[in-house]
Amino acid sequence: MAHVHLDQIRKVYPNGYVAVHGASLDINAGEFVVLVGPSGCGKSTTLRMIAGLEEISSGTLKIGDRVVNEVAPKDRNIAMVFQNYALYPHMNVYDNMAFGLKLSKVKKAEIDRRVREAAAILSIEPILDRKPKQLSGGQRQRVALGRAIVRDAEVFLFDEPLSNLDAKLRVQMRAEIGKLHRTLGKTMIYVTHDQVEAMTMGDRIVVLKDGYVQQMDTPLNLYHHPVNRFVASFIGSPSMNFVEGSIVRDSGLVFREQHGAFTVPLDATWRDTLTGHVGQAVTLGLRPEDFYAEASPARPTTTAAATFQIDVLEPMGSEVVVYASTPGQAAHQIVARLAPQTLPEPSQPITLALDTSKLHFFDAESEATLASAPMAVA
Ligand code: ADP
C-alpha cells in the first residue's frame, strides 16, 4: 500500500499541446480514486504519467515517499489493467497470469502460489487451462485483473477496463473490482468517462476538464457541493437543469427566470450568500429529483411552484421522467424525475413544485458556484 502524490504535474506533448495543466493530487494509501471527465480531458495522460508510460514534462510524482519521475515503469511497483486486455492468445489462463513473473525470474513455486491465490480471489480456478478465445468477455477481464494481482504491486492503475463489456457485465465487474479493492486493500487509481462508474466505485473522484483538475472530493460532496457548473452538470443522470435568470429583491430575495417564466422565493438560508448578488445574472441549478408533482404527498414543505408544458413523458415503472418546457417563445427545457403517478398528456401544462432547500446557484459568467444547498440529511 502506498500513497501517490502529484505536485504540479504537467504534460506537454511534442507537438506543443498541453494535455495536463499542473495537476496536484494527494491519493491516500489504500484509497480508490477515480479520474473522470469527458473524452480528451487528460485522464489517460495523467494515468500514463503515473505508470511511467508517458514522460512528465514538469512537476513531481511520488509513489510512497519516493520521487519516481525518472524511474522505469517496471520499477515503480505498479500494476496496470487496460481497456484492451492484451492477453497472449497462444497461452492458457495460467500462463498468461504467470508470464510477467517468469520474466522477472520469480521462482516456480512462488509463481504457482501467487497464480492460484489470484485465481481463487477471482473465482477463475476452473478455467486456468483455457485459452483466451475460449473465454467470455467477463472471464477475460478477470484474467487481466489476475495478471495485475499476481504482481503484488503497491498501486493498481486501471484505464477504462470495463468499456468493452456489455452493460450488465459492466455493473457486475464494477462490483467485483470494488470487492477486490476491499480484499487487497491496495491503492487504486481508475480512469473512466462514465460518471456512474465513478460515483459507484470511488472513495474520491477527480473531475477533469480540458486538462485542468476541477474538483477532487467524495462522490456525495461532488453531487451536493459541486464547485462549478461543469462539475454540477457532469455528475448526476439525468443532468442538473440550468436556468438563466437573476437575483432580485421583491419583498424578499427572489430568483427570477430571465423571461419571467417563473420566480423562486429564497428563504433565510440563502440570504447571506446571495444578497451580494442582487441585480446580477446568475444560473439556477435544479436536480431532476428535486421537482415534485404539485399534489404529491412526498412534496417537501419548502417549495415554489412553476408551470411548464409537458414535451415527453418516460414512464420507467419506478419513476416518471418528465421533459417539459417553460411556456412562451423562449422556451427552456427542464427534466424532472417524479414518483410514478398519472400525469397530464404531452403538450398539456403541468405545475411542478421545486424544493427550494435544494437549489444551486452559479455565477452566470465564471460558472463558479455561488451557493449550494446544504447536503440533505439521510
Ligand atoms: P482522455 O483519456 O481524457 O480521453 P487523453 O489523456 O488521452 O484524454 O488525451 C488528452 C488530450 O491530449 C487529448 O486532446 C488528446 O488528443 C491529446 N493527446 C493524447 N496523446 C497525444 C500525443 N501523443 N500527442 C499530442 N496530443 C496528444
mmCIF file of C-alpha atoms and ligand atoms in Angstrom:
data_model
loop_
_atom_site.group_PDB
_atom_site.id
_atom_site.type_symbol
_atom_site.label_atom_id
_atom_site.label_comp_id
_atom_site.label_asym_id
_atom_site.label_seq_id
_atom_site.Cartn_x
_atom_site.Cartn_y
_atom_site.Cartn_z
ATOM 1 C CA MET A 1 0.000 0.000 0.000
ATOM 2 C CA ALA A 2 1.430 3.394 -0.926
ATOM 3 C CA HIS A 3 0.201 6.932 -1.233
ATOM 4 C CA VAL A 4 0.574 8.678 -4.588
ATOM 5 C CA HIS A 5 1.373 12.354 -4.669
ATOM 6 C CA LEU A 6 1.194 14.532 -7.774
ATOM 7 C CA ASP A 7 2.625 18.007 -7.385
ATOM 8 C CA GLN A 8 2.021 20.430 -10.270
ATOM 9 C CA ILE A 9 2.245 17.648 -12.856
ATOM 10 C CA ARG A 10 2.145 18.985 -16.386
ATOM 11 C CA LYS A 11 2.173 17.255 -19.741
ATOM 12 C CA VAL A 12 3.146 18.995 -22.953
ATOM 13 C CA TYR A 13 3.118 16.621 -25.940
ATOM 14 C CA PRO A 14 5.911 17.037 -28.525
ATOM 15 C CA ASN A 15 3.525 18.943 -30.816
ATOM 16 C CA GLY A 16 3.178 21.597 -28.081
ATOM 17 C CA TYR A 17 -0.299 20.524 -26.933
ATOM 18 C CA VAL A 18 -0.736 20.872 -23.168
ATOM 19 C CA ALA A 19 -2.812 17.840 -22.138
ATOM 20 C CA VAL A 20 -2.443 18.276 -18.348
ATOM 21 C CA HIS A 21 -2.013 21.677 -16.694
ATOM 22 C CA GLY A 22 -0.321 21.457 -13.297
ATOM 23 C CA ALA A 23 -2.342 18.698 -11.630
ATOM 24 C CA SER A 24 -1.817 18.398 -7.874
ATOM 25 C CA LEU A 25 -3.439 15.369 -6.240
ATOM 26 C CA ASP A 26 -2.925 13.595 -2.930
ATOM 27 C CA ILE A 27 -4.068 9.993 -3.150
ATOM 28 C CA ASN A 28 -4.006 8.210 0.188
ATOM 29 C CA ALA A 29 -2.549 4.753 0.736
ATOM 30 C CA GLY A 30 -5.299 2.185 0.161
ATOM 31 C CA GLU A 31 -7.656 4.697 -1.411
ATOM 32 C CA PHE A 32 -9.752 4.069 -4.553
ATOM 33 C CA VAL A 33 -9.581 7.242 -6.623
ATOM 34 C CA VAL A 34 -11.387 7.661 -9.946
ATOM 35 C CA LEU A 35 -10.269 10.125 -12.615
ATOM 36 C CA VAL A 36 -13.334 11.111 -14.610
ATOM 37 C CA GLY A 37 -14.185 13.599 -17.333
ATOM 38 C CA PRO A 38 -15.207 13.790 -20.975
ATOM 39 C CA SER A 39 -13.069 12.313 -23.727
ATOM 40 C CA GLY A 40 -9.827 14.245 -24.243
ATOM 41 C CA CYS A 41 -9.742 15.875 -20.780
ATOM 42 C CA GLY A 42 -6.373 14.305 -19.907
ATOM 43 C CA LYS A 43 -7.379 11.294 -17.774
ATOM 44 C CA SER A 44 -5.314 8.685 -19.616
ATOM 45 C CA THR A 45 -2.368 11.028 -19.958
ATOM 46 C CA THR A 46 -2.373 11.539 -16.177
ATOM 47 C CA LEU A 47 -2.632 7.804 -15.505
ATOM 48 C CA ARG A 48 0.080 7.006 -18.050
ATOM 49 C CA MET A 49 2.412 9.522 -16.403
ATOM 50 C CA ILE A 50 1.824 7.776 -13.055
ATOM 51 C CA ALA A 51 2.545 4.443 -14.778
ATOM 52 C CA GLY A 52 5.715 5.785 -16.371
ATOM 53 C CA LEU A 53 4.444 5.159 -19.904
ATOM 54 C CA GLU A 54 4.411 8.877 -20.642
ATOM 55 C CA GLU A 55 7.152 11.297 -19.700
ATOM 56 C CA ILE A 56 6.275 14.003 -17.146
ATOM 57 C CA SER A 57 7.019 17.458 -18.631
ATOM 58 C CA SER A 58 7.277 19.162 -15.228
ATOM 59 C CA GLY A 59 6.190 18.665 -11.642
ATOM 60 C CA THR A 60 6.935 15.926 -9.129
ATOM 61 C CA LEU A 61 5.405 12.464 -8.870
ATOM 62 C CA LYS A 62 5.858 10.437 -5.699
ATOM 63 C CA ILE A 63 4.757 6.852 -5.119
ATOM 64 C CA GLY A 64 5.170 6.262 -1.409
ATOM 65 C CA ASP A 65 7.957 8.577 -0.298
ATOM 66 C CA ARG A 66 9.998 8.042 -3.460
ATOM 67 C CA VAL A 67 10.130 10.541 -6.332
ATOM 68 C CA VAL A 68 9.611 8.362 -9.411
ATOM 69 C CA ASN A 69 9.708 10.864 -12.292
ATOM 70 C CA GLU A 70 12.777 9.138 -13.707
ATOM 71 C CA VAL A 71 12.039 5.580 -12.504
ATOM 72 C CA ALA A 72 11.243 2.958 -15.197
ATOM 73 C CA PRO A 73 7.652 1.607 -15.210
ATOM 74 C CA LYS A 74 8.735 -1.885 -14.096
ATOM 75 C CA ASP A 75 10.461 -0.428 -11.040
ATOM 76 C CA ARG A 76 7.529 1.708 -9.873
ATOM 77 C CA ASN A 77 5.775 -1.155 -8.095
ATOM 78 C CA ILE A 78 2.564 -0.647 -10.047
ATOM 79 C CA ALA A 79 0.209 -2.965 -11.908
ATOM 80 C CA MET A 80 -1.899 -1.760 -14.779
ATOM 81 C CA VAL A 81 -5.173 -3.046 -16.286
ATOM 82 C CA PHE A 82 -6.075 -1.679 -19.696
ATOM 83 C CA GLN A 83 -9.258 -1.467 -21.723
ATOM 84 C CA ASN A 84 -7.902 -3.985 -24.201
ATOM 85 C CA TYR A 85 -6.752 -6.859 -22.035
ATOM 86 C CA ALA A 86 -3.872 -7.824 -24.342
ATOM 87 C CA LEU A 87 -3.903 -11.482 -23.274
ATOM 88 C CA TYR A 88 -1.479 -13.732 -25.152
ATOM 89 C CA PRO A 89 -3.756 -15.828 -27.410
ATOM 90 C CA HIS A 90 -1.487 -18.905 -27.552
ATOM 91 C CA MET A 91 -1.103 -19.133 -23.756
ATOM 92 C CA ASN A 92 -3.675 -20.547 -21.375
ATOM 93 C CA VAL A 93 -5.018 -18.520 -18.468
ATOM 94 C CA TYR A 94 -2.423 -19.860 -16.013
ATOM 95 C CA ASP A 95 0.481 -18.953 -18.297
ATOM 96 C CA ASN A 96 -0.985 -15.558 -19.106
ATOM 97 C CA MET A 97 -1.042 -14.807 -15.394
ATOM 98 C CA ALA A 98 2.385 -16.322 -14.762
ATOM 99 C CA PHE A 99 4.193 -14.750 -17.730
ATOM 100 C CA GLY A 100 5.257 -11.453 -16.139
ATOM 101 C CA LEU A 101 6.557 -13.266 -13.056
ATOM 102 C CA LYS A 102 8.563 -15.728 -15.193
ATOM 103 C CA LEU A 103 10.185 -12.786 -16.977
ATOM 104 C CA SER A 104 11.068 -11.311 -13.588
ATOM 105 C CA LYS A 105 12.718 -14.666 -12.685
ATOM 106 C CA VAL A 106 10.395 -15.350 -9.763
ATOM 107 C CA LYS A 107 10.780 -18.971 -8.524
ATOM 108 C CA LYS A 108 8.356 -21.510 -9.971
ATOM 109 C CA ALA A 109 6.791 -22.450 -6.629
ATOM 110 C CA GLU A 110 6.220 -18.792 -5.770
ATOM 111 C CA ILE A 111 4.645 -18.162 -9.208
ATOM 112 C CA ASP A 112 2.325 -21.113 -8.667
ATOM 113 C CA ARG A 113 1.323 -19.868 -5.226
ATOM 114 C CA ARG A 114 0.551 -16.354 -6.480
ATOM 115 C CA VAL A 115 -1.348 -17.510 -9.598
ATOM 116 C CA ARG A 116 -3.529 -19.901 -7.585
ATOM 117 C CA GLU A 117 -4.159 -17.302 -4.894
ATOM 118 C CA ALA A 118 -5.229 -14.706 -7.505
ATOM 119 C CA ALA A 119 -7.355 -17.314 -9.296
ATOM 120 C CA ALA A 120 -9.115 -18.086 -6.012
ATOM 121 C CA ILE A 121 -9.796 -14.397 -5.313
ATOM 122 C CA LEU A 122 -11.305 -14.019 -8.796
ATOM 123 C CA SER A 123 -13.069 -17.439 -8.862
ATOM 124 C CA ILE A 124 -11.330 -18.450 -12.080
ATOM 125 C CA GLU A 125 -9.673 -21.676 -10.855
ATOM 126 C CA PRO A 126 -11.805 -23.851 -13.188
ATOM 127 C CA ILE A 127 -10.621 -22.012 -16.308
ATOM 128 C CA LEU A 128 -6.865 -21.931 -15.709
ATOM 129 C CA ASP A 129 -6.304 -24.370 -18.612
ATOM 130 C CA ARG A 130 -8.339 -22.453 -21.161
ATOM 131 C CA LYS A 131 -7.026 -20.243 -23.951
ATOM 132 C CA PRO A 132 -8.326 -16.637 -24.167
ATOM 133 C CA LYS A 133 -10.539 -17.393 -27.189
ATOM 134 C CA GLN A 134 -12.450 -19.934 -25.077
ATOM 135 C CA LEU A 135 -13.373 -17.272 -22.509
ATOM 136 C CA SER A 136 -16.299 -14.873 -22.214
ATOM 137 C CA GLY A 137 -15.671 -11.121 -22.014
ATOM 138 C CA GLY A 138 -16.128 -11.161 -18.257
ATOM 139 C CA GLN A 139 -13.695 -14.061 -17.822
ATOM 140 C CA ARG A 140 -11.074 -12.297 -19.960
ATOM 141 C CA GLN A 141 -11.485 -9.229 -17.796
ATOM 142 C CA ARG A 142 -10.919 -11.355 -14.690
ATOM 143 C CA VAL A 143 -7.752 -12.836 -16.176
ATOM 144 C CA ALA A 144 -6.482 -9.314 -16.891
ATOM 145 C CA LEU A 145 -7.190 -8.454 -13.244
ATOM 146 C CA GLY A 146 -5.453 -11.664 -12.184
ATOM 147 C CA ARG A 147 -2.359 -10.702 -14.124
ATOM 148 C CA ALA A 148 -2.279 -7.441 -12.159
ATOM 149 C CA ILE A 149 -2.905 -9.140 -8.792
ATOM 150 C CA VAL A 150 -0.037 -11.644 -9.119
ATOM 151 C CA ARG A 151 2.439 -8.784 -9.455
ATOM 152 C CA ASP A 152 1.704 -7.936 -5.829
ATOM 153 C CA ALA A 153 2.082 -4.234 -6.667
ATOM 154 C CA GLU A 154 1.624 -1.311 -4.296
ATOM 155 C CA VAL A 155 -0.580 0.649 -6.692
ATOM 156 C CA PHE A 156 -3.121 -0.589 -9.239
ATOM 157 C CA LEU A 157 -3.879 1.560 -12.272
ATOM 158 C CA PHE A 158 -6.986 0.959 -14.389
ATOM 159 C CA ASP A 159 -7.594 2.610 -17.771
ATOM 160 C CA GLU A 160 -11.282 2.217 -18.747
ATOM 161 C CA PRO A 161 -11.087 -1.527 -18.041
ATOM 162 C CA LEU A 162 -14.808 -2.175 -18.442
ATOM 163 C CA SER A 163 -15.649 -0.271 -21.603
ATOM 164 C CA ASN A 164 -15.562 -3.365 -23.837
ATOM 165 C CA LEU A 165 -18.158 -5.203 -21.755
ATOM 166 C CA ASP A 166 -21.921 -5.119 -22.190
ATOM 167 C CA ALA A 167 -23.972 -3.034 -19.755
ATOM 168 C CA LYS A 168 -24.966 -5.890 -17.445
ATOM 169 C CA LEU A 169 -21.473 -7.306 -17.176
ATOM 170 C CA ARG A 170 -20.090 -3.844 -16.554
ATOM 171 C CA VAL A 171 -22.291 -3.476 -13.491
ATOM 172 C CA GLN A 172 -21.198 -6.900 -12.256
ATOM 173 C CA MET A 173 -17.486 -6.250 -12.824
ATOM 174 C CA ARG A 174 -17.807 -2.851 -11.189
ATOM 175 C CA ALA A 175 -18.939 -4.593 -8.016
ATOM 176 C CA GLU A 176 -16.157 -7.187 -8.354
ATOM 177 C CA ILE A 177 -13.431 -4.566 -8.675
ATOM 178 C CA GLY A 178 -14.900 -2.833 -5.612
ATOM 179 C CA LYS A 179 -14.743 -6.131 -3.741
ATOM 180 C CA LEU A 180 -11.199 -6.706 -4.962
ATOM 181 C CA HIS A 181 -10.228 -3.324 -3.566
ATOM 182 C CA ARG A 182 -11.636 -4.228 -0.173
ATOM 183 C CA THR A 183 -9.916 -7.643 -0.225
ATOM 184 C CA LEU A 184 -6.494 -6.410 -1.323
ATOM 185 C CA GLY A 185 -6.620 -3.013 0.377
ATOM 186 C CA LYS A 186 -4.295 -1.590 -2.297
ATOM 187 C CA THR A 187 -4.186 1.947 -3.632
ATOM 188 C CA MET A 188 -6.204 2.008 -6.858
ATOM 189 C CA ILE A 189 -6.445 4.737 -9.495
ATOM 190 C CA TYR A 190 -9.162 4.209 -12.065
ATOM 191 C CA VAL A 191 -9.868 6.148 -15.262
ATOM 192 C CA THR A 192 -13.347 6.307 -16.778
ATOM 193 C CA HIS A 193 -15.520 8.726 -18.759
ATOM 194 C CA ASP A 194 -18.602 7.231 -17.099
ATOM 195 C CA GLN A 195 -19.807 9.263 -14.139
ATOM 196 C CA VAL A 196 -21.930 6.374 -12.825
ATOM 197 C CA GLU A 197 -18.833 4.175 -12.667
ATOM 198 C CA ALA A 198 -17.004 6.998 -10.880
ATOM 199 C CA MET A 199 -19.805 7.590 -8.377
ATOM 200 C CA THR A 200 -20.273 3.913 -7.531
ATOM 201 C CA MET A 201 -16.597 2.936 -7.289
ATOM 202 C CA GLY A 202 -14.591 5.866 -5.998
ATOM 203 C CA ASP A 203 -13.728 6.691 -2.394
ATOM 204 C CA ARG A 204 -12.909 10.010 -4.005
ATOM 205 C CA ILE A 205 -13.338 11.298 -7.533
ATOM 206 C CA VAL A 206 -11.186 13.714 -9.511
ATOM 207 C CA VAL A 207 -13.185 15.585 -12.160
ATOM 208 C CA LEU A 208 -11.077 16.825 -15.076
ATOM 209 C CA LYS A 209 -11.907 19.193 -17.917
ATOM 210 C CA ASP A 210 -9.586 20.398 -20.698
ATOM 211 C CA GLY A 211 -6.524 19.199 -18.772
ATOM 212 C CA TYR A 212 -7.458 21.032 -15.568
ATOM 213 C CA VAL A 213 -8.493 19.395 -12.297
ATOM 214 C CA GLN A 214 -11.900 20.856 -11.444
ATOM 215 C CA GLN A 215 -12.569 19.176 -8.101
ATOM 216 C CA MET A 216 -11.410 16.220 -6.019
ATOM 217 C CA ASP A 217 -13.925 15.030 -3.462
ATOM 218 C CA THR A 218 -16.121 12.192 -2.238
ATOM 219 C CA PRO A 219 -18.984 11.189 -4.564
ATOM 220 C CA LEU A 220 -21.656 12.764 -2.363
ATOM 221 C CA ASN A 221 -19.761 16.007 -1.853
ATOM 222 C CA LEU A 222 -19.331 16.320 -5.614
ATOM 223 C CA TYR A 223 -23.033 15.727 -6.053
ATOM 224 C CA HIS A 224 -24.210 18.118 -3.375
ATOM 225 C CA HIS A 225 -21.410 20.675 -3.432
ATOM 226 C CA PRO A 226 -20.020 20.954 -6.967
ATOM 227 C CA VAL A 227 -17.526 23.811 -7.242
ATOM 228 C CA ASN A 228 -18.788 24.916 -10.637
ATOM 229 C CA ARG A 229 -21.410 24.376 -13.303
ATOM 230 C CA PHE A 230 -19.265 21.872 -15.203
ATOM 231 C CA VAL A 231 -18.946 19.502 -12.222
ATOM 232 C CA ALA A 232 -22.640 20.013 -11.419
ATOM 233 C CA SER A 233 -23.649 19.006 -14.947
ATOM 234 C CA PHE A 234 -21.170 16.135 -15.302
ATOM 235 C CA ILE A 235 -22.144 14.341 -12.087
ATOM 236 C CA GLY A 236 -25.708 13.004 -11.949
ATOM 237 C CA SER A 237 -28.026 11.480 -14.538
ATOM 238 C CA PRO A 238 -30.202 12.939 -15.941
ATOM 239 C CA SER A 239 -28.060 16.051 -15.592
ATOM 240 C CA MET A 240 -28.823 19.010 -13.385
ATOM 241 C CA ASN A 241 -31.142 21.569 -15.008
ATOM 242 C CA PHE A 242 -29.736 25.045 -15.516
ATOM 243 C CA VAL A 243 -31.992 28.085 -15.692
ATOM 244 C CA GLU A 244 -30.642 31.535 -16.528
ATOM 245 C CA GLY A 245 -32.027 34.439 -14.554
ATOM 246 C CA SER A 246 -31.167 36.977 -11.896
ATOM 247 C CA ILE A 247 -31.460 37.636 -8.192
ATOM 248 C CA VAL A 248 -33.921 40.429 -7.457
ATOM 249 C CA ARG A 249 -35.374 41.956 -4.310
ATOM 250 C CA ASP A 250 -39.150 41.777 -4.244
ATOM 251 C CA SER A 251 -40.472 41.872 -0.670
ATOM 252 C CA GLY A 252 -37.700 39.309 -0.096
ATOM 253 C CA LEU A 253 -34.905 37.751 -2.084
ATOM 254 C CA VAL A 254 -36.174 36.103 -5.297
ATOM 255 C CA PHE A 255 -34.670 34.288 -8.282
ATOM 256 C CA ARG A 256 -36.414 35.369 -11.483
ATOM 257 C CA GLU A 257 -36.111 33.314 -14.679
ATOM 258 C CA GLN A 258 -34.711 35.600 -17.398
ATOM 259 C CA HIS A 259 -38.002 35.760 -19.359
ATOM 260 C CA GLY A 260 -40.112 35.906 -16.235
ATOM 261 C CA ALA A 261 -41.476 32.360 -16.760
ATOM 262 C CA PHE A 262 -41.276 31.735 -13.018
ATOM 263 C CA THR A 263 -39.821 33.085 -9.814
ATOM 264 C CA VAL A 264 -38.410 31.270 -6.802
ATOM 265 C CA PRO A 265 -38.643 32.982 -3.429
ATOM 266 C CA LEU A 266 -35.462 32.440 -1.437
ATOM 267 C CA ASP A 267 -35.730 31.938 2.284
ATOM 268 C CA ALA A 268 -33.305 32.984 5.017
ATOM 269 C CA THR A 269 -30.833 30.176 4.282
ATOM 270 C CA TRP A 270 -29.850 31.890 1.004
ATOM 271 C CA ARG A 271 -29.727 35.448 2.315
ATOM 272 C CA ASP A 272 -26.091 35.531 3.392
ATOM 273 C CA THR A 273 -24.690 34.086 0.206
ATOM 274 C CA LEU A 274 -26.971 35.730 -2.347
ATOM 275 C CA THR A 275 -27.711 39.235 -1.027
ATOM 276 C CA GLY A 276 -24.469 40.459 -2.583
ATOM 277 C CA HIS A 277 -25.668 39.255 -5.993
ATOM 278 C CA VAL A 278 -28.898 41.246 -6.201
ATOM 279 C CA GLY A 279 -29.287 42.616 -9.738
ATOM 280 C CA GLN A 280 -26.735 40.151 -11.134
ATOM 281 C CA ALA A 281 -27.215 37.444 -13.745
ATOM 282 C CA VAL A 282 -26.992 34.009 -12.130
ATOM 283 C CA THR A 283 -27.698 30.450 -13.207
ATOM 284 C CA LEU A 284 -30.044 28.396 -11.069
ATOM 285 C CA GLY A 285 -29.278 24.671 -10.891
ATOM 286 C CA LEU A 286 -32.040 22.186 -10.121
ATOM 287 C CA ARG A 287 -31.550 18.438 -9.878
ATOM 288 C CA PRO A 288 -34.294 16.455 -11.670
ATOM 289 C CA GLU A 289 -35.255 14.667 -8.437
ATOM 290 C CA ASP A 290 -35.923 17.954 -6.620
ATOM 291 C CA PHE A 291 -39.131 18.508 -8.584
ATOM 292 C CA TYR A 292 -42.459 17.181 -7.281
ATOM 293 C CA ALA A 293 -45.934 16.929 -8.718
ATOM 294 C CA GLU A 294 -47.998 19.623 -7.023
ATOM 295 C CA ALA A 295 -50.314 17.146 -5.326
ATOM 296 C CA SER A 296 -47.596 14.670 -4.338
ATOM 297 C CA PRO A 297 -47.806 13.626 -0.674
ATOM 298 C CA ALA A 298 -43.980 13.346 -0.695
ATOM 299 C CA ARG A 299 -43.685 17.025 -1.507
ATOM 300 C CA PRO A 300 -41.453 18.855 0.956
ATOM 301 C CA THR A 301 -42.728 21.926 2.762
ATOM 302 C CA THR A 302 -40.119 24.199 1.203
ATOM 303 C CA THR A 303 -41.306 24.510 -2.365
ATOM 304 C CA ALA A 304 -42.008 27.048 -5.062
ATOM 305 C CA ALA A 305 -44.330 26.273 -7.966
ATOM 306 C CA ALA A 306 -43.674 26.733 -11.681
ATOM 307 C CA THR A 307 -45.840 25.839 -14.651
ATOM 308 C CA PHE A 308 -44.378 24.027 -17.641
ATOM 309 C CA GLN A 309 -45.639 22.488 -20.852
ATOM 310 C CA ILE A 310 -45.075 18.720 -20.999
ATOM 311 C CA ASP A 311 -42.965 17.647 -24.013
ATOM 312 C CA VAL A 312 -42.331 13.970 -23.360
ATOM 313 C CA LEU A 313 -43.154 11.519 -20.572
ATOM 314 C CA GLU A 314 -40.950 8.493 -19.942
ATOM 315 C CA PRO A 315 -42.685 6.071 -17.562
ATOM 316 C CA MET A 316 -39.883 3.934 -16.086
ATOM 317 C CA GLY A 317 -42.007 1.975 -13.615
ATOM 318 C CA SER A 318 -40.165 3.153 -10.518
ATOM 319 C CA GLU A 319 -40.449 6.794 -11.623
ATOM 320 C CA VAL A 320 -41.638 9.023 -14.456
ATOM 321 C CA VAL A 321 -39.087 11.170 -16.244
ATOM 322 C CA VAL A 322 -40.792 14.333 -17.454
ATOM 323 C CA TYR A 323 -39.321 16.561 -20.167
ATOM 324 C CA ALA A 324 -41.108 19.901 -20.011
ATOM 325 C CA SER A 325 -40.597 23.465 -21.233
ATOM 326 C CA THR A 326 -41.255 26.896 -19.846
ATOM 327 C CA PRO A 327 -44.188 28.493 -21.660
ATOM 328 C CA GLY A 328 -43.707 31.207 -24.260
ATOM 329 C CA GLN A 329 -41.426 31.887 -27.192
ATOM 330 C CA ALA A 330 -38.071 31.495 -25.460
ATOM 331 C CA ALA A 331 -38.890 28.037 -24.128
ATOM 332 C CA HIS A 332 -36.400 26.435 -21.787
ATOM 333 C CA GLN A 333 -36.495 22.676 -21.300
ATOM 334 C CA ILE A 334 -36.177 21.005 -17.927
ATOM 335 C CA VAL A 335 -36.053 17.346 -16.890
ATOM 336 C CA ALA A 336 -37.858 16.195 -13.757
ATOM 337 C CA ARG A 337 -37.972 12.782 -12.092
ATOM 338 C CA LEU A 338 -41.305 12.242 -10.388
ATOM 339 C CA ALA A 339 -42.769 9.381 -8.388
ATOM 340 C CA PRO A 340 -44.891 7.102 -10.614
ATOM 341 C CA GLN A 341 -48.341 8.622 -10.969
ATOM 342 C CA THR A 342 -50.923 9.679 -13.508
ATOM 343 C CA LEU A 343 -49.792 12.850 -15.214
ATOM 344 C CA PRO A 344 -51.294 15.117 -17.854
ATOM 345 C CA GLU A 345 -50.688 14.144 -21.507
ATOM 346 C CA PRO A 346 -47.823 15.638 -23.536
ATOM 347 C CA SER A 347 -48.483 19.218 -24.703
ATOM 348 C CA GLN A 348 -50.643 19.786 -21.592
ATOM 349 C CA PRO A 349 -49.486 22.154 -18.832
ATOM 350 C CA ILE A 350 -48.112 20.752 -15.601
ATOM 351 C CA THR A 351 -47.402 22.640 -12.405
ATOM 352 C CA LEU A 352 -44.339 21.357 -10.623
ATOM 353 C CA ALA A 353 -43.171 22.149 -7.144
ATOM 354 C CA LEU A 354 -39.441 22.583 -6.746
ATOM 355 C CA ASP A 355 -37.688 22.083 -3.465
ATOM 356 C CA THR A 356 -36.262 25.480 -2.548
ATOM 357 C CA SER A 357 -33.962 23.968 0.064
ATOM 358 C CA LYS A 358 -32.052 22.082 -2.673
ATOM 359 C CA LEU A 359 -31.071 24.844 -5.071
ATOM 360 C CA HIS A 360 -27.682 25.584 -6.602
ATOM 361 C CA PHE A 361 -26.568 28.981 -7.866
ATOM 362 C CA PHE A 362 -23.720 29.660 -10.278
ATOM 363 C CA ASP A 363 -22.120 32.877 -11.466
ATOM 364 C CA ALA A 364 -23.514 33.317 -15.000
ATOM 365 C CA GLU A 365 -20.141 34.403 -16.332
ATOM 366 C CA SER A 366 -17.415 32.463 -14.477
ATOM 367 C CA GLU A 367 -19.747 29.458 -13.846
ATOM 368 C CA ALA A 368 -18.308 29.140 -10.321
ATOM 369 C CA THR A 369 -20.714 28.031 -7.603
ATOM 370 C CA LEU A 370 -22.134 30.932 -5.597
ATOM 371 C CA ALA A 371 -24.187 28.797 -3.249
ATOM 372 C CA SER A 372 -25.244 25.167 -2.916
ATOM 373 C CA ALA A 373 -27.948 23.794 -0.702
ATOM 374 C CA PRO A 374 -26.731 22.092 2.470
ATOM 375 C CA MET A 375 -26.401 18.355 1.995
ATOM 376 C CA ALA A 376 -29.649 16.520 2.566
ATOM 377 C CA VAL A 377 -29.753 14.616 5.836
ATOM 378 C CA ALA A 378 -30.426 10.968 5.033
HETATM 379 P P1 ADP B 1 -8.734 11.195 -22.073
HETATM 380 O O1 ADP B 1 -8.082 9.981 -21.513
HETATM 381 O O2 ADP B 1 -9.304 12.095 -21.020
HETATM 382 O O3 ADP B 1 -9.741 10.897 -23.147
HETATM 383 P P2 ADP B 1 -6.092 11.779 -23.104
HETATM 384 O O4 ADP B 1 -5.300 11.914 -21.854
HETATM 385 O O5 ADP B 1 -5.979 10.517 -23.873
HETATM 386 O O6 ADP B 1 -7.619 12.102 -22.779
HETATM 387 O O7 ADP B 1 -5.728 12.986 -24.068
HETATM 388 C C1 ADP B 1 -5.755 14.329 -23.626
HETATM 389 C C2 ADP B 1 -5.504 15.235 -24.813
HETATM 390 O O8 ADP B 1 -4.168 15.053 -25.272
HETATM 391 C C3 ADP B 1 -6.408 14.960 -25.997
HETATM 392 O O9 ADP B 1 -6.791 16.178 -26.567
HETATM 393 C C4 ADP B 1 -5.523 14.173 -26.938
HETATM 394 O O10 ADP B 1 -5.891 14.378 -28.284
HETATM 395 C C5 ADP B 1 -4.157 14.741 -26.648
HETATM 396 N N1 ADP B 1 -3.081 13.767 -26.908
HETATM 397 C C6 ADP B 1 -3.017 12.495 -26.445
HETATM 398 N N2 ADP B 1 -1.872 11.897 -26.877
HETATM 399 C C7 ADP B 1 -1.216 12.814 -27.609
HETATM 400 C C8 ADP B 1 0.033 12.817 -28.327
HETATM 401 N N3 ADP B 1 0.819 11.743 -28.338
HETATM 402 N N4 ADP B 1 0.365 13.953 -28.984
HETATM 403 C C9 ADP B 1 -0.410 15.043 -28.961
HETATM 404 N N5 ADP B 1 -1.581 15.121 -28.295
HETATM 405 C C10 ADP B 1 -1.999 14.018 -27.634
#
